Coordinates of C-alpha atoms and ligand atoms in Angstrom, one line a residue:
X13 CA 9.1 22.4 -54.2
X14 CA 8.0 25.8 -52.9
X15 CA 8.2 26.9 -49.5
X16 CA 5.8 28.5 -46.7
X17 CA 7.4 31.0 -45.0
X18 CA 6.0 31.0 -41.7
X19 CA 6.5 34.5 -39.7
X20 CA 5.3 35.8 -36.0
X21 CA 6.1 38.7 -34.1
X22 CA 6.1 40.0 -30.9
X23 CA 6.3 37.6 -27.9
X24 CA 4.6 34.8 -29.5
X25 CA 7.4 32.9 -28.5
X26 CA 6.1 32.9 -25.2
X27 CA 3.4 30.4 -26.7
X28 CA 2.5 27.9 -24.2
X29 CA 4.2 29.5 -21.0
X30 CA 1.1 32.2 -20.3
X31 CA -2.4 33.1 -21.0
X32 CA -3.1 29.4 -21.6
X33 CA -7.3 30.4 -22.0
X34 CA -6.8 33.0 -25.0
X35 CA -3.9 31.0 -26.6
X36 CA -3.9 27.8 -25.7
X37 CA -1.0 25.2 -24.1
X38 CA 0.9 25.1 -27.6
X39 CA 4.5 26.5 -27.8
X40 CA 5.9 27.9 -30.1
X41 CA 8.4 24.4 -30.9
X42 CA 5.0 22.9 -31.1
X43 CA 3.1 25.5 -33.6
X44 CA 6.3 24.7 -35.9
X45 CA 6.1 20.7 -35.9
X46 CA 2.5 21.3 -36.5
X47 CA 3.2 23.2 -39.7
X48 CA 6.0 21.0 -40.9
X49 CA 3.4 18.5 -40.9
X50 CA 0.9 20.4 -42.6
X51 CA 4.1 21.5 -45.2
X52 CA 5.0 18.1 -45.7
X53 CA 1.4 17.0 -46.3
X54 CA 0.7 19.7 -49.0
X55 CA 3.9 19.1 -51.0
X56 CA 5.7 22.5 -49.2
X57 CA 8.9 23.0 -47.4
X58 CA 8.6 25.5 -44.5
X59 CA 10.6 28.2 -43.0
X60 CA 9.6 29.1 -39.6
X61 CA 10.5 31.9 -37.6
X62 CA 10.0 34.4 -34.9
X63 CA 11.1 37.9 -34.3
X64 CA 10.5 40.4 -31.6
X65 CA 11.4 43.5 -33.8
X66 CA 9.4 45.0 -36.8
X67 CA 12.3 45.8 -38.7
X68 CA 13.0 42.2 -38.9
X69 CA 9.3 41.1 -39.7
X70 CA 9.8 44.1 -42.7
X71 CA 12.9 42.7 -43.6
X72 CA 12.1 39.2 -43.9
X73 CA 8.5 40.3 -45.9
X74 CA 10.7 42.5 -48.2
X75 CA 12.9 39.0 -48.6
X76 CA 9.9 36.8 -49.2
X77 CA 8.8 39.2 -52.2
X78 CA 12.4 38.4 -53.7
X79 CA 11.5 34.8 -53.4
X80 CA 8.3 34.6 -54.6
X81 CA 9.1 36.7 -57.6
X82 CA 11.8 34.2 -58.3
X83 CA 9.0 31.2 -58.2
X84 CA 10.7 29.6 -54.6
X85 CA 8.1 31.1 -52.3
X86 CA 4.2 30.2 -52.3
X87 CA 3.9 33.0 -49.8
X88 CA 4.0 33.9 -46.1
X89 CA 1.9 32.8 -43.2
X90 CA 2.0 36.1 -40.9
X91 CA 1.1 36.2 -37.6
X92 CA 2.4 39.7 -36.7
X93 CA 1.0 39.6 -32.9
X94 CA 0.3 42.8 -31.6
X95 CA 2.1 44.9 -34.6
X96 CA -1.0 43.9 -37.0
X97 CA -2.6 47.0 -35.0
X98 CA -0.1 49.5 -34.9
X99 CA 2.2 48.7 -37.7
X100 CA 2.0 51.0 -41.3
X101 CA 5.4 49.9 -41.4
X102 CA 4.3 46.2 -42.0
X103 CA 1.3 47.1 -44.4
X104 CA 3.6 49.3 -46.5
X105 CA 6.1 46.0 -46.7
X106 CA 3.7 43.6 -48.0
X107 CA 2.6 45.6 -50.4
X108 CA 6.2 47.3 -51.6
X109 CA 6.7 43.2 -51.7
X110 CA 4.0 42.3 -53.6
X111 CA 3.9 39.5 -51.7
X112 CA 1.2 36.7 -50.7
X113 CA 0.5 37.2 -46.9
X114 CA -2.1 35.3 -45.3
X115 CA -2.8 37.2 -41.8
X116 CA -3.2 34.6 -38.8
X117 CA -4.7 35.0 -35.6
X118 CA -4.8 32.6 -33.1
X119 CA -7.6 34.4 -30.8
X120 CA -10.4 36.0 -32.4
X121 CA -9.5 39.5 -32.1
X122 CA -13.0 40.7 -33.1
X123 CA -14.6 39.1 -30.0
X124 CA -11.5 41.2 -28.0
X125 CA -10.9 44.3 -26.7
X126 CA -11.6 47.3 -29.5
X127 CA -7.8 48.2 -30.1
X128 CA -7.7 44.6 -31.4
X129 CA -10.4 45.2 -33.7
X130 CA -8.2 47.1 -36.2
X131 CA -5.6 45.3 -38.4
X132 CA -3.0 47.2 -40.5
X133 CA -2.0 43.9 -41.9
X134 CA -5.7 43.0 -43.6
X135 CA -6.0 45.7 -46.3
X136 CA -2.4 44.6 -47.7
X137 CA -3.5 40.5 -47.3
X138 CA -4.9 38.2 -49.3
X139 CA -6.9 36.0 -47.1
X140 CA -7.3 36.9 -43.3
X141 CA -7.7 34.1 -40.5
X142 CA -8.4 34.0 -36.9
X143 CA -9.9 32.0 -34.0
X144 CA -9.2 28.2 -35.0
X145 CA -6.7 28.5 -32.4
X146 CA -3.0 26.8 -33.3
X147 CA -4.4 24.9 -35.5
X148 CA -5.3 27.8 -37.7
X149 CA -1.5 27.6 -38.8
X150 CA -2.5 23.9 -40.6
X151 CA -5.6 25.4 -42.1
X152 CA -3.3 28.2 -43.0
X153 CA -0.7 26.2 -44.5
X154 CA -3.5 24.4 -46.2
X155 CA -5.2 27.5 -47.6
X156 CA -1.5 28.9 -49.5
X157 CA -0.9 25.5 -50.5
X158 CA -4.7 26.0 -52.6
X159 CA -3.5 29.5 -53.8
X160 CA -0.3 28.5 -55.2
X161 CA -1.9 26.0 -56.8
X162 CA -4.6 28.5 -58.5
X163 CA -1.4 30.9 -59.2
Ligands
CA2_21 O1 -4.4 35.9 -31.5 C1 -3.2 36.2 -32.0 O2 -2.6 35.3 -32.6 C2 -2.6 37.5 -31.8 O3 -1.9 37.9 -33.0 C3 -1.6 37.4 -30.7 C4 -0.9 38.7 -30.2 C5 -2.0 39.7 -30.0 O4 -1.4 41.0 -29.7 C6 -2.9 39.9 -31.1 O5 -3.9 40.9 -30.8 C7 -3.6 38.6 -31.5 C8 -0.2 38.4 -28.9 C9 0.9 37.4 -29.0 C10 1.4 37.2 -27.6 O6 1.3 35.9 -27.3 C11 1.5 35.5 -26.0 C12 1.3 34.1 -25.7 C13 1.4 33.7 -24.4 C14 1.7 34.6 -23.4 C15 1.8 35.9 -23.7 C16 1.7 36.4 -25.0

């Protein structure tokens, strides 16, 4: 069985606690149950986690690209918060790692301010999601499930 490796960055682990109109009443313990469900439904074990550092999202992408070359990994589910528009660092990882991101939003950062508008992450991704709100991690789930499938 292969896994989803589930990432987020910057203070989305205050999920649920503010900003309840833009992201919802979700936390974060909440957004993983969610996905274990939507893992467990499409035949996928998931690893969930969260960091506030971009070292440790590049790290963990760099890690993921071991993994998927070794056949474990269907691919990673990134939701890099506010580093997907600042962050060459992150781009430059998922594509030294040759790895299957799928870039999650929860908001829809187009209809947000302009310095949202811009995503280093897209260019390097292979699908690009955002707006379903937390449940865009199922459809997420859902949607790598499909491309390993197709792999
Ligand atoms: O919509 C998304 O999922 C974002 O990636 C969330 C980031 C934001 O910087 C991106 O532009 C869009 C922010 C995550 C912070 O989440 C919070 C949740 C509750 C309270 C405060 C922050």
């Amino acid at each position: 069985m292969k896994t989803a490796l589930v990432l987020n960055g910057p203070n989305l682990n205050l999920l649920g606690t503010r900003e309840p109109a833009v992201y919802g009443s979700a936390t974060l313990a909440d957004v993983e149950q969610l996905c274990e469900k939507a893992c467990a439904a499409h035949g996928l074990k998931l690893d969930f986690r969260q960091s506030n550092h971009e070292g440790v999202l590049v790290d963990w992408i760099h890690e993921a690209g071991q993994l998927q070359a070794q056949g474990k990994l269907a691919g990673v589910i990134l939701n890099a918060g506010a580093y997907t528009h600042t962050s060459i660092a992150l781009h430059d990882a998922i594509k030294g790692a040759a790895v299957t991101v799928i870039e999650l939003h929860i908001s829809n950062v187009h209809a947000r301010e302009a310095f949202r508008h811009h995503s280093y992450i897209s260019p390097a991704a292979k699908s690009v999601m955002a707006g379903f709100g937390v449940q865009g991690y199922a459809l997420a789930v859902a949607g790598l499930a499909g491309l390993a499938a197709q792999a």
